[in-house]
Coordinates of C-alpha atoms and ligand atoms in Angstrom, one line a residue:
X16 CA -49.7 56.5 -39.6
X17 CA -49.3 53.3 -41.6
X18 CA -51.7 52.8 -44.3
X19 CA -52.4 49.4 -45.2
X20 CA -52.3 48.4 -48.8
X21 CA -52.8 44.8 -49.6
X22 CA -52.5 45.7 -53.6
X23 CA -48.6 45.1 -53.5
X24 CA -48.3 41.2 -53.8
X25 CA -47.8 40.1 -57.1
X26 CA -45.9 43.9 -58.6
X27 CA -43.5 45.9 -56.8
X28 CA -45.0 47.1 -54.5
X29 CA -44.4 50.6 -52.7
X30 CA -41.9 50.1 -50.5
X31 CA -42.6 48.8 -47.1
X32 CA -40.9 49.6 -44.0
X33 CA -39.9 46.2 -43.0
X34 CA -39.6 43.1 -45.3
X35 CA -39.0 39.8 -42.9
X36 CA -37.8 36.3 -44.6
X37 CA -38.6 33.6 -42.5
X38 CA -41.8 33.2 -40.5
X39 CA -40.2 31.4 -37.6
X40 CA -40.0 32.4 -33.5
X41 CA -37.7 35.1 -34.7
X42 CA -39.5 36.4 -37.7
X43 CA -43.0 36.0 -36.9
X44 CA -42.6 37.5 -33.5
X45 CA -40.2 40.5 -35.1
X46 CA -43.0 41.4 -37.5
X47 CA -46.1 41.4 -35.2
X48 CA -43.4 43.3 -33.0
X49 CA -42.5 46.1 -35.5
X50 CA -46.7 46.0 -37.0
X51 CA -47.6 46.9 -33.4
X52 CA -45.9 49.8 -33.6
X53 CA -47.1 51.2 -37.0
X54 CA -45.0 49.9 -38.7
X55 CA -45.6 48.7 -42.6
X56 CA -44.5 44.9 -42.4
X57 CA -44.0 42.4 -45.3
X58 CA -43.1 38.9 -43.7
X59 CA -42.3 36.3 -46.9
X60 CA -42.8 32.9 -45.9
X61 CA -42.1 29.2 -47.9
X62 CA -44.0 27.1 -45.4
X63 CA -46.2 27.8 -42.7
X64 CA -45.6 30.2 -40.0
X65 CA -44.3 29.2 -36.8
X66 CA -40.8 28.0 -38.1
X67 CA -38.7 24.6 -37.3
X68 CA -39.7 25.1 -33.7
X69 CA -43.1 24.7 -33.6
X70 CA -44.0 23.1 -37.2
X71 CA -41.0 20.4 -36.8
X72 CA -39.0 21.2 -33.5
X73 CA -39.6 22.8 -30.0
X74 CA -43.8 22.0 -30.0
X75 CA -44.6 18.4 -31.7
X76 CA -41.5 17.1 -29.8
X77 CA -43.1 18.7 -25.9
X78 CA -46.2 17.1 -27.6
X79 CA -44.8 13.5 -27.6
X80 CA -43.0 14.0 -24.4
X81 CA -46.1 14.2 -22.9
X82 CA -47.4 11.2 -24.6
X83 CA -44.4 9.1 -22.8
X84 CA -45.0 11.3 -19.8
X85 CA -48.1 10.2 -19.5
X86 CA -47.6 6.3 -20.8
X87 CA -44.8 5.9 -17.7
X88 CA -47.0 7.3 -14.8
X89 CA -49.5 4.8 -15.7
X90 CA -47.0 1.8 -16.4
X91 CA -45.9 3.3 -12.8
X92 CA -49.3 3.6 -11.3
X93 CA -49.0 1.2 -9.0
X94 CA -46.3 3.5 -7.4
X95 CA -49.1 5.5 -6.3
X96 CA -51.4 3.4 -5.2
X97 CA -53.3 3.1 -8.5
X98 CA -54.4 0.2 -10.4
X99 CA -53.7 0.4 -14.5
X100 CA -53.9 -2.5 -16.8
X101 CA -53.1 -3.3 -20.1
X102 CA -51.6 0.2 -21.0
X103 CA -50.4 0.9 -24.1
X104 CA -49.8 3.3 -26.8
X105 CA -51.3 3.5 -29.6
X106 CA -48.6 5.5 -31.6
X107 CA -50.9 7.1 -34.6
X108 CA -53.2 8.7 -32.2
X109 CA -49.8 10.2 -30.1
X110 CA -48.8 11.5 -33.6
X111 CA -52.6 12.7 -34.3
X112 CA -52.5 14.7 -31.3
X113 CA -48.9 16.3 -31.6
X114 CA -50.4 17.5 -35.1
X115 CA -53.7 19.2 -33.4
X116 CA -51.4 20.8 -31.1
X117 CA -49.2 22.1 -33.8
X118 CA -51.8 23.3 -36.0
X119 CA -53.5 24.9 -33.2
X120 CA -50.5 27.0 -32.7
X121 CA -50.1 27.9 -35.7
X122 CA -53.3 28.9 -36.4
X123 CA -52.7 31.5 -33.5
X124 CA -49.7 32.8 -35.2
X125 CA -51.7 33.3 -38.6
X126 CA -54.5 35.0 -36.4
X127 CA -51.3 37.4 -34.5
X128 CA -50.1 38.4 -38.0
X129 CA -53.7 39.3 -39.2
X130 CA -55.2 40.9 -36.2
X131 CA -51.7 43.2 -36.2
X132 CA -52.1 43.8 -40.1
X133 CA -48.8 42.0 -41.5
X134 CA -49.2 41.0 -44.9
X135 CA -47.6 37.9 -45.5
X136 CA -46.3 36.2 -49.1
X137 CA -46.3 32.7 -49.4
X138 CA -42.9 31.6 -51.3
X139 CA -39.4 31.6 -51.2
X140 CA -37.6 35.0 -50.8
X141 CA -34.5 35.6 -52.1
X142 CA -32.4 38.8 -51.7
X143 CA -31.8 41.4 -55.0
X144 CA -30.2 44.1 -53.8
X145 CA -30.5 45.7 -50.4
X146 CA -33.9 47.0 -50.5
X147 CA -35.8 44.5 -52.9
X148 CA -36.7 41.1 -52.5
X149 CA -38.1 38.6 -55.3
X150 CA -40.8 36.3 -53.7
X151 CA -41.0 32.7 -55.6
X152 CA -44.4 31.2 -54.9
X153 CA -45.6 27.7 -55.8
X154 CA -46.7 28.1 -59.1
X155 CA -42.9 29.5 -60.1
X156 CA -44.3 33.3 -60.4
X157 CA -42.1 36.0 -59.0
X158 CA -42.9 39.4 -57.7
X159 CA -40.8 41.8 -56.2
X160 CA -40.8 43.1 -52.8
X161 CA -39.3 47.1 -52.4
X162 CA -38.2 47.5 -48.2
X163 CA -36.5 50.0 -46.6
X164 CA -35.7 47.7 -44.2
X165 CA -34.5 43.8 -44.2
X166 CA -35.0 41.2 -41.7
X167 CA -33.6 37.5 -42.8
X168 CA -34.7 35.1 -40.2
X169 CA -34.6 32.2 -42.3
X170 CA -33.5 29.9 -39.4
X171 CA -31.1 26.7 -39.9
X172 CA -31.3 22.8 -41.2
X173 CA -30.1 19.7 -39.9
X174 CA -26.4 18.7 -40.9
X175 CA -26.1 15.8 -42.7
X176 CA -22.8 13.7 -42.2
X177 CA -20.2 13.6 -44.9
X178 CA -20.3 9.8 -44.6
X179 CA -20.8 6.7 -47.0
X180 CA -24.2 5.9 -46.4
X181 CA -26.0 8.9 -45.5
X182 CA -28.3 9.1 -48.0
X183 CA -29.5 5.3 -47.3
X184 CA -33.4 5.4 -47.0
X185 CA -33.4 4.0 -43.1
X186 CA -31.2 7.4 -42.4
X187 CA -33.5 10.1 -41.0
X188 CA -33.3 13.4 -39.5
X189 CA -35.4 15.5 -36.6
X190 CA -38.1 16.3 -39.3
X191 CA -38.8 12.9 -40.7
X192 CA -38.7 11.4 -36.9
X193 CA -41.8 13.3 -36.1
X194 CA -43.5 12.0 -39.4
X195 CA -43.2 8.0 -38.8
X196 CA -46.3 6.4 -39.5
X197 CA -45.0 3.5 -37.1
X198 CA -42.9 3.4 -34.3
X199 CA -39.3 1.2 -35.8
X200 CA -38.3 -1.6 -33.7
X201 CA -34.7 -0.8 -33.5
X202 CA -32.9 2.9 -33.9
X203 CA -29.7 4.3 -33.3
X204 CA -28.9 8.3 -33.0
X205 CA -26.1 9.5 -33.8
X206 CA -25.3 12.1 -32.1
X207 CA -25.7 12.8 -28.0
X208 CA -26.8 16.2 -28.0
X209 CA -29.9 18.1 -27.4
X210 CA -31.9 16.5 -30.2
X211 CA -30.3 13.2 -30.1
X212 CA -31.2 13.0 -26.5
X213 CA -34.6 14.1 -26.6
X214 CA -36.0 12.3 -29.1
X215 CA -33.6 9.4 -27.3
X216 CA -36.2 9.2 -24.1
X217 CA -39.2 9.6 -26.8
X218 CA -38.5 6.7 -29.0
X219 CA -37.0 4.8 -25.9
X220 CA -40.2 5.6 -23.5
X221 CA -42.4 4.4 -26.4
X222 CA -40.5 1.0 -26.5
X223 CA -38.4 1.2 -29.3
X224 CA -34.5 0.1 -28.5
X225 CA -32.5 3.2 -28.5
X226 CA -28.5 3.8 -29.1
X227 CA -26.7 6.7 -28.5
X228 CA -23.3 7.3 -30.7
X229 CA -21.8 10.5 -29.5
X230 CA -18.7 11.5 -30.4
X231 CA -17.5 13.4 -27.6
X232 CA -16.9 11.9 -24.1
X233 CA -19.7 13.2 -22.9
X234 CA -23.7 13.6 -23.8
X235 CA -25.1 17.1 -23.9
X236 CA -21.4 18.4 -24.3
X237 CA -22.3 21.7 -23.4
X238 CA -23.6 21.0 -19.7
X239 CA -21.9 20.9 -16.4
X240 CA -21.0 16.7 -16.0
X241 CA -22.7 16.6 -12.8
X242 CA -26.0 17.2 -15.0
X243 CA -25.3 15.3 -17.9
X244 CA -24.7 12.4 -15.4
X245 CA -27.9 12.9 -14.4
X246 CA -29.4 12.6 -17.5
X247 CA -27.0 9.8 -18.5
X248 CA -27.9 7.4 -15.9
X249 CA -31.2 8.0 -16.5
X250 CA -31.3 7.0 -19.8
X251 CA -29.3 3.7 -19.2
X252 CA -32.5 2.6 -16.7
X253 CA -34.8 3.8 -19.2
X254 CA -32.8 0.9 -22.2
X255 CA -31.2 3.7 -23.6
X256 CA -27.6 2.6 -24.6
X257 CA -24.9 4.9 -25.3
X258 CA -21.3 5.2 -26.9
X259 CA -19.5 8.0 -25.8
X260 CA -16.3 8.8 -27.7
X261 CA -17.5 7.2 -30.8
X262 CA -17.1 8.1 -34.1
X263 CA -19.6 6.8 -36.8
X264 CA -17.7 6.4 -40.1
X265 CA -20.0 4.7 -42.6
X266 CA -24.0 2.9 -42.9
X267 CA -24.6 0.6 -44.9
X268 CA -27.6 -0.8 -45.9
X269 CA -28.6 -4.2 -44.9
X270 CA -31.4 -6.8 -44.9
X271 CA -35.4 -5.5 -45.0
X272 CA -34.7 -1.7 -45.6
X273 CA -32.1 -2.1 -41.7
X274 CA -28.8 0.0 -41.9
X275 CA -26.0 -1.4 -40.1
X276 CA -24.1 1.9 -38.6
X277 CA -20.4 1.4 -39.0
X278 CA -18.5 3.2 -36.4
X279 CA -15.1 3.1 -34.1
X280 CA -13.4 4.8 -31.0
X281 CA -12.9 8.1 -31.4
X282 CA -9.6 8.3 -29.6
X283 CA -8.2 5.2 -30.5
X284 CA -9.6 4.6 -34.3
X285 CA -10.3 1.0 -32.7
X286 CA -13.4 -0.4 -34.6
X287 CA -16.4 -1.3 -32.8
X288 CA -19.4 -3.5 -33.5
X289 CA -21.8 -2.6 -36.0
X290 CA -25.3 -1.7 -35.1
X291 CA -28.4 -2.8 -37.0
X292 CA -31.1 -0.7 -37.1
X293 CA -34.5 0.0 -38.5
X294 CA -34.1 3.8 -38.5
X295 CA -30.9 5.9 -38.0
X296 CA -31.6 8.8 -37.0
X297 CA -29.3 11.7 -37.5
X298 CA -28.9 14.8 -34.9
X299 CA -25.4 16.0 -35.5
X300 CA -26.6 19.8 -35.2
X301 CA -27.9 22.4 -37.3
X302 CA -26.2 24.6 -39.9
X303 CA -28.0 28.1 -41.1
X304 CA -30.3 28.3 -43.7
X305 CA -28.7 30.3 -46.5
X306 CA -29.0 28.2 -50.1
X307 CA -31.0 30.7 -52.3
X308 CA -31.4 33.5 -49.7
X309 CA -29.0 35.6 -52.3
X310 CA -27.4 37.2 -49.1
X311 CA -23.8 36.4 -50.2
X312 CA -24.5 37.0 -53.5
X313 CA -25.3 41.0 -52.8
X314 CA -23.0 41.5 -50.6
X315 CA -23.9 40.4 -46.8
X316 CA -20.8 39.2 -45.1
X317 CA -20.8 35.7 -43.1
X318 CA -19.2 35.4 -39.8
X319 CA -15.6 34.1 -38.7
X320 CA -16.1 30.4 -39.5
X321 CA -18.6 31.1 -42.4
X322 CA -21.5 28.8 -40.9
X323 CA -24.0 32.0 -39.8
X324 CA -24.4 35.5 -41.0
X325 CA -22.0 38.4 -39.0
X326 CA -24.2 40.7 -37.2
X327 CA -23.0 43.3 -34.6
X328 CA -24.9 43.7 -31.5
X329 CA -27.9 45.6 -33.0
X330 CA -28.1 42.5 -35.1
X331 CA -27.3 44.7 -37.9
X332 CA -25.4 42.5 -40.8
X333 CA -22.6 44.9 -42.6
X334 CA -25.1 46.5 -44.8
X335 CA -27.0 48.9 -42.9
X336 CA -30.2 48.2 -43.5
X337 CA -30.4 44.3 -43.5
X338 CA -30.7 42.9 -39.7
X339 CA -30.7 38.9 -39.2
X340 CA -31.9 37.2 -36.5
X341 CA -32.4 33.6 -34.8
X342 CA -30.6 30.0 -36.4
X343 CA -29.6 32.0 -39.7
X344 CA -26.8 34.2 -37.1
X345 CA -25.7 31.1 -35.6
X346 CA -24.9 32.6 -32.6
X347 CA -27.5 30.6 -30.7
X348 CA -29.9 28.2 -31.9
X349 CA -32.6 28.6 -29.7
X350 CA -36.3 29.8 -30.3
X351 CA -36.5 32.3 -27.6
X352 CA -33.3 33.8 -28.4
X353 CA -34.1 34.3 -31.8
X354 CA -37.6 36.0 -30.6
X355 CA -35.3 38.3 -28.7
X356 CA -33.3 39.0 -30.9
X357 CA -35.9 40.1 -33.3
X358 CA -37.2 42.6 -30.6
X359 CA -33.4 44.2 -30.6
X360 CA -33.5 44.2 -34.4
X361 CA -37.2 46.0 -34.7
X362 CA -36.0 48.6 -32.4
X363 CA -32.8 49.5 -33.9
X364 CA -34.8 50.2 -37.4
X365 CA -37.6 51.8 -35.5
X366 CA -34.8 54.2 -33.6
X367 CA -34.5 52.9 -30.0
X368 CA -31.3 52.1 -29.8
X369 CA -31.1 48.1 -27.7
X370 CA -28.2 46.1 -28.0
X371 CA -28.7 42.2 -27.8
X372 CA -26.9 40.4 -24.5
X373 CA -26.8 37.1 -23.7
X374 CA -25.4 36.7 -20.7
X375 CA -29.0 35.7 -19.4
X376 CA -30.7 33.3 -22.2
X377 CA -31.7 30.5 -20.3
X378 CA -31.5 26.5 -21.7
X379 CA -34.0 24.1 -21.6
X380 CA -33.4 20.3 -22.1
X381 CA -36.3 18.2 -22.4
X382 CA -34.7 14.8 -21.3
X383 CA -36.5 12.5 -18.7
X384 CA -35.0 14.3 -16.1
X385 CA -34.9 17.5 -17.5
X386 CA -31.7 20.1 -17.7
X387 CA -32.1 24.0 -17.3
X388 CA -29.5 26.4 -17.1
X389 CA -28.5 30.3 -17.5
X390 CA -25.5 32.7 -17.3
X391 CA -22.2 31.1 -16.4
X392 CA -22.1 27.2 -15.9
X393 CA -19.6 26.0 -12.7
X394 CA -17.2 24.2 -15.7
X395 CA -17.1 27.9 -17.2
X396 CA -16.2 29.6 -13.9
X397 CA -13.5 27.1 -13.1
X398 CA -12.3 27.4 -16.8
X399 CA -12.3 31.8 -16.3
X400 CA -10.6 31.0 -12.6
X401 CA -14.1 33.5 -11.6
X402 CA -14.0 33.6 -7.6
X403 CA -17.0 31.8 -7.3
X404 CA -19.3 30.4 -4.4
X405 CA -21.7 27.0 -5.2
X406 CA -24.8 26.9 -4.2
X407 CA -26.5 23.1 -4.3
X408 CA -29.6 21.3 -3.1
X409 CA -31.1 18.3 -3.9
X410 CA -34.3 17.7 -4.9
X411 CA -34.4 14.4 -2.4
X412 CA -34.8 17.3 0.2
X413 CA -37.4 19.1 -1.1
X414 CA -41.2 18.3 -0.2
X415 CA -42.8 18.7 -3.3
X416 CA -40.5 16.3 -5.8
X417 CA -41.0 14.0 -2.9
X418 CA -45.0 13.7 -3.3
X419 CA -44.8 14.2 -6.9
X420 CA -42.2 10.4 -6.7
X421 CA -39.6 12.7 -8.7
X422 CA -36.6 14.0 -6.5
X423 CA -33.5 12.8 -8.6
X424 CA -31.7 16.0 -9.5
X425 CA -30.6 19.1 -7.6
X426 CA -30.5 22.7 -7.7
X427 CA -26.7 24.7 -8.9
X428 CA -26.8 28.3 -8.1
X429 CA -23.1 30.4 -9.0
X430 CA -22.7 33.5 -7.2
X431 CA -19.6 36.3 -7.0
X432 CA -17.9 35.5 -4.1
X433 CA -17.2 38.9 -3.3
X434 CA -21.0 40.5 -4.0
X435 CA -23.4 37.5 -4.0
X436 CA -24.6 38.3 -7.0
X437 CA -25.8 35.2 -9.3
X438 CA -24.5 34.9 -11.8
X439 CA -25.6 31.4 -13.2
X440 CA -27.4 28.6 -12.3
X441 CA -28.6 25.0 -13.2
X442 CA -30.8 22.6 -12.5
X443 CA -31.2 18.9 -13.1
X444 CA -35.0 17.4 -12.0
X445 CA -38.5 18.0 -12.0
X446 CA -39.6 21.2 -13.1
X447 CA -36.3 22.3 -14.6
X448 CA -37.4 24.1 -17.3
X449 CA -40.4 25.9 -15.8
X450 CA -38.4 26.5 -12.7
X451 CA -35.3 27.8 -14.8
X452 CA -37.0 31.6 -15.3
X453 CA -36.4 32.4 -11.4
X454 CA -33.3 32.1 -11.6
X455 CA -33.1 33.9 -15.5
X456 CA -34.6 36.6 -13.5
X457 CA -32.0 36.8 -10.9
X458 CA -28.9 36.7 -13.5
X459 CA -30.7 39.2 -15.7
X460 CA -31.0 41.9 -13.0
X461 CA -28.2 40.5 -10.8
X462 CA -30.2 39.9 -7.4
X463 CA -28.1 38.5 -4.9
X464 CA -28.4 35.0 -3.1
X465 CA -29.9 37.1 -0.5
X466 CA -32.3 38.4 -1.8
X467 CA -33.6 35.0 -3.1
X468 CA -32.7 33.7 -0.2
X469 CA -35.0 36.4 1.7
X470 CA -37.8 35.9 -0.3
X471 CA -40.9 34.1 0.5
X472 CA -41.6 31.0 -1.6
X473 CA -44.8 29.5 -1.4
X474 CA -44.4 26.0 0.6
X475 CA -44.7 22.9 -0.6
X476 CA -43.1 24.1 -4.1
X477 CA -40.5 23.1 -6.4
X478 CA -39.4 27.0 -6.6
X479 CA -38.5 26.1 -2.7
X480 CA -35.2 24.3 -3.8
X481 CA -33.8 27.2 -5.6
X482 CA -34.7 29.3 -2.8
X483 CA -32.8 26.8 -0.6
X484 CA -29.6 26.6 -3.1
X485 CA -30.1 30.9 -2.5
X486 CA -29.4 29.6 1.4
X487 CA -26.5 27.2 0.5
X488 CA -24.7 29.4 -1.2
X489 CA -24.8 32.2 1.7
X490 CA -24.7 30.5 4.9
X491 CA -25.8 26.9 4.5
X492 CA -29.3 25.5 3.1
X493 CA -32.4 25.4 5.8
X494 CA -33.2 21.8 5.0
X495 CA -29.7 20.2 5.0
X496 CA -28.0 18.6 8.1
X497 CA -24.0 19.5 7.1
Ligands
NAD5 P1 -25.9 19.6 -30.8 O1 -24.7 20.4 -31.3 O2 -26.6 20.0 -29.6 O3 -25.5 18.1 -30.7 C1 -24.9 17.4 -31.8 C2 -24.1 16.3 -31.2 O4 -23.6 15.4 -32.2 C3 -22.9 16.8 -30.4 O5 -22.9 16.2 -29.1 C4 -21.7 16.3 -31.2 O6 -20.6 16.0 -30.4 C5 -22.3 15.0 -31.9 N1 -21.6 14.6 -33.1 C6 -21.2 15.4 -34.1 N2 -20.6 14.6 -35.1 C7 -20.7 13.3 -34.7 C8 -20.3 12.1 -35.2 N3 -19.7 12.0 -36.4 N4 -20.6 10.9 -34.5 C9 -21.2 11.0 -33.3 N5 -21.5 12.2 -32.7 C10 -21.3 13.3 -33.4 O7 -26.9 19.6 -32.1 P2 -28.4 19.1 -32.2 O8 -28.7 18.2 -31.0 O9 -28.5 18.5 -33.6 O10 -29.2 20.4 -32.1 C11 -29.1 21.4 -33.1 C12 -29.4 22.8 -32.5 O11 -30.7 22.9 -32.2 C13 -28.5 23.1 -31.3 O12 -28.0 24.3 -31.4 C14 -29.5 23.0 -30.2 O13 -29.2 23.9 -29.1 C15 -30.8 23.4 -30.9 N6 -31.9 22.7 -30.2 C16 -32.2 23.1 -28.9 C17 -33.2 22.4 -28.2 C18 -33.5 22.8 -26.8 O14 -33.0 23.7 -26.3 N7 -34.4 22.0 -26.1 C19 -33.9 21.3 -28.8 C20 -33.5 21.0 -30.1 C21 -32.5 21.7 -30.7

C-alpha cells in the first residue's frame, strides 16, 4: 500500500515509484493511471496541466469552431426557414468563452490528479541520472526528485522555418493565433496541413481573408485525395485561397506592422506574387520537446532521424527504466495516442506486460467538412498492392445529413477481399469525427463488413451511412440505385 508523503517537494525526496515530466494528454492521464493503481506518482509540470492540447491546441481551437459553427447557421438561417438579422461576431467574447472552456477543463484535470493522490511540482524537470530529476520552479530553486521509474511526456513545439523573416513581429504560430486580442484583416498560413487548415476555416468563417501556401501538391498530405478534395473545395467557397506546390522562401516586413510573404513554385523555382498580410501565421508541424529535458545529456538515445526519442513497443527508451510517451516520441502527434500510450507505459512498470499498436488510432480533422479516418487509407492499400474491396456511400443518400442541410462527403470503408475484415476506413462529412469510433471499433477487433452490415443502426442516423458503406462493400449499398 502506497503511503502518501507530501513532505518530499523542495529535498530529495524518498523515491517515488513513478516520476512523469510533462502534464499533457499523455502524462496527466499516465499518472492518474499508475496513482489508481497504488502507485506513488510524482508528475513535474512548467505550465498548467492539460498540455498543448487543451491549454493551446485540441480544446480552444473545437471551442472557436463552434463559434464559426454557430455564426454560419445563423448567416444561413434563412436556409431553414428562420429569420436572423444583423448577425455578427463579436470576437473578444468568442475568445472569452474558448478560455472558460479551457479553464474548465483544466480545472478537472487538477481535481483528477488530486482526488487520485498525485503530487504535482510546478517547474521545469530536467533529467540527472536515470532515477533523479531536478525540478526548476519559478523563483529559480531546485530540488531533486529520486524515482524508480521515468516517464518524459514532455510533448512537441511548433517548427519555425529557417527562413529570412521568421522572426518578423506579424509571424505567428498555433499558440499566439489563439491569443489575438482582434481578429487581423488579412492572413496567410503557411502550411496546408492539419493546423494550417483548421485554423484556415476559423479565421476564414470569422471574416478574415485567408491564404493557404502549402508546399506539397496537396492539402492534408496525409489523406486519401478524394477527401482532401473535399475539404479543398470547401474552403475555396468559404474565400479561403490556396497555393499548392508552393514554397515560401522569405517575409519581409512591410508597411503598418504587414509582412509581405515571399514565395515561388515549388517544382519549377518560378517566383510568384508576394502576399501582404496582417498576420502570418506559421503551421509547418511540430518537432519534440527536448531543450533542457537532459535526456541526451545522460544517455537516452533519439530515434533514426533524431527528431523524437527511440522507444520500443513498451514505450521503454534504451535505459530501462525511463518510458516516453505522446509528441516527445514523435511517432504520432496526436492527444489520444499519447494517452494510450501512457496506459502501455504504466503497465509495463507496474508488470503487465502491453505492447503499444497502432494499426487502429483513429484521425480527426476539424475542417468545415470534417475528415476522419483509421487503419489503412485506399492510397496506402494501392501503394502495399493489399487485395482490397471499397466500400463508399454518400452522405447525399443518407436521411439524416439531409435534414441536418449537410450531405457533402461520403463514407470509405477498406476491407480484405478474401475475409471481409475492415481494415480501414474514412470519412469526409458531417459527423466525421464522432462517427469515426464505429469504425475504430471495427479495425481494432477486425469485425467484418458483415457484421456491420448485419447490425441494426438506429434510423434516421448518421451512423446509417457507415452501415450502408458495410453493404457496398459486400454486396451493394441498400440506398443506392447501381
Ligand atoms: P503537418 O505536418 O500536419 O502539416 C504541415 C504542413 O506544412 C505540411 O502539409 C507540409 O507539407 C507544409 N509545409 C512544410 N514546409 C513548408 C513550406 N516551407 N512552405 C509551405 N508549406 C510547408 O503539421 P501541423 O499542421 O503543423 O501539425 C503538427 C502536428 O500536430 C501534426 O503531427 C498533427 O497531426 C498534429 N495535430 C493534429 C490535429 C488533429 O488531429 N486534429 C490538430 C492539430 C495538430
Amino acid at each position: 500500500m502506497r503511503e502518501r508523503d507530501d513532505a518530499g517537494v523542495g529535498s530529495v525526496t524518498a523515491p517515488y515509484d513513478i516520476a512523469v515530466i510533462g502534464g499533457g494528454p499523455g502524462g496527466y492521464v499516465a499518472a492518474v493511471y499508475a496513482a489508481r493503481q497504488g502507485a506513488r506518482v510524482v508528475l513535474v509540470e512548467k505550465d498548467t496541466p492539460g498540455g498543448t492540447c487543451l491549454n493551446r491546441g485540441c480544446i480552444p481551437t473545437k471551442a472557436l469552431i463552434r463559434t464559426t459553427e454557430v455564426y454560419k447557421m445563423m448567416q444561413e438561417a434563412v436556409r431553414y426557414g428562420c429569420r436572423a438579422e444583423k448577425v455578427e461576431v463579436n470576437f473578444k467574447r468568442a475568445m472569452a468563452r474558448k478560455d472558460r472552456v479551457v479553464k474548465g477543463l483544466v480545472k478537472g484535470v487538477e481535481t483528477l490528479l488530486a482526488k487520485h493522490e498525485v503530487t504535482v511540482v510546478p517547474g521545469l524537470g530536467r533529467l540527472v541520472d536515470k532515477e533523479t530529476v531536478a525540478v526548476k520552479s519559478g523563483d529559480g530553486e531546485e530540488m531533486l526528485l529520486k524515482a524508480r521509474h521515468i516517464i518524459l511526456a514532455t510533448g512537441s513545439e511548433p517548427v519555425v522555418l529557417p527562413i529570412p523573416g521568421s522572426a518578423s513581429e506579424a509571424v505567428i504560430d498555433s499558440t499566439q493565433a489563439l491569443e489575438l486580442d482582434e481578429l487581423p484583416e488579412t492572413m496567410v498560413i503557411i502550411g496546408g496541413g492539419v493546423i494550417g487548415m483548421e485554423f484556415a476555416f476559423i479565421f476564414a468563417r470569422l471574416g478574415v481573408k485567408v491564404t493557404v501556401i502549402e508546399y506539397l501538391d496537396q492539402i492534408l498530405p496525409p489523406v486519401d485525395e478524394d477527401l482532401a478534395q473535399e475539404v479543398f473545395r470547401s474552403a475555396r467557397m468559404a474565400g479561403i485561397q490556396i497555393y499548392t506546390q508552393a514554397r515560401v522562401t522569405a517575409i519581409t516586413e512591410g508597411e503598418g506592422g504587414q509582412a509581405a510573404v515571399v514565395f515561388e513554385n515549388a517544382a519549377t523555382g518560378e517566383a510568384l506574387p508576394e502576399l501582404t498580410a496582417d498576420k502570418v501565421l506559421m503551421a509547418v508541424g511540430r518537432r519534440p520537446h527536448l531543450e533542457g529535458l537532459g535526456a541526451v545529456e545522460i544517455g537516452v538515445e533519439l530515434d533514426a532521424n533524431g527528431r523524437g526519442i527511440k522507444v520500443n513497443e513498451r514505450m521503454q527508451t534504451n535505459i530501462e527504466n525511463i518510458y516516453a510517451i505522446g509528441d516527445v516520441t514523435a511517432k504520432m502527434m496526436l492527444a489520444h495516442a499519447a494517452s494510450h500510450q501512457g496506459l502501455v507505459a504504466v503497465d509495463n512498470i507496474l508488470g503487465r506486460d502491453t505492447l503499444m499498436d497502432y494499426s487502429a488510432v483513429p484521425n480527426a480533422i476539424f475542417t468545415d467538412p470534417e475528415i476522419a479516418s483509421v487503419g489503412v487509407a485506399e492510397k496506402d492499400a494501392a501503394a502495399g498492392n493489399l487485395n482490397v474491396r471499397v466500400g463508399r456511400f454518400p452522405f447525399a443518400a443518407n436521411g439524416k445529413a439531409l435534414t441536418l442541410g449537410n450531405s457533402r462527403g461520403f463514407v470509405k470503408l477498406i476491407t480484405e477481399a478474401d475475409t471481409g475484415v475492415i481494415i480501414g476506413g474514412s470519412i469526409v462529412g458531417p459527423g466525421a469525427t464522432d462517427l469515426i469510433g464505429e469504425i475504430t471499433l471495427a479495425v481494432q477487433h477486425r469485425l467484418t463488413a458483415e457484421q456491420v452490415a448485419r447490425t441494426i443502426h438506429a434510423h434516421p442516423t448518421l451512423p446509417e451511412a457507415i452501415f450502408e458503406a458495410a453493404w457496398a462493400a459486400e454486396s451493394g449499398a441498400l440506398h443506392l440505385a447501381e
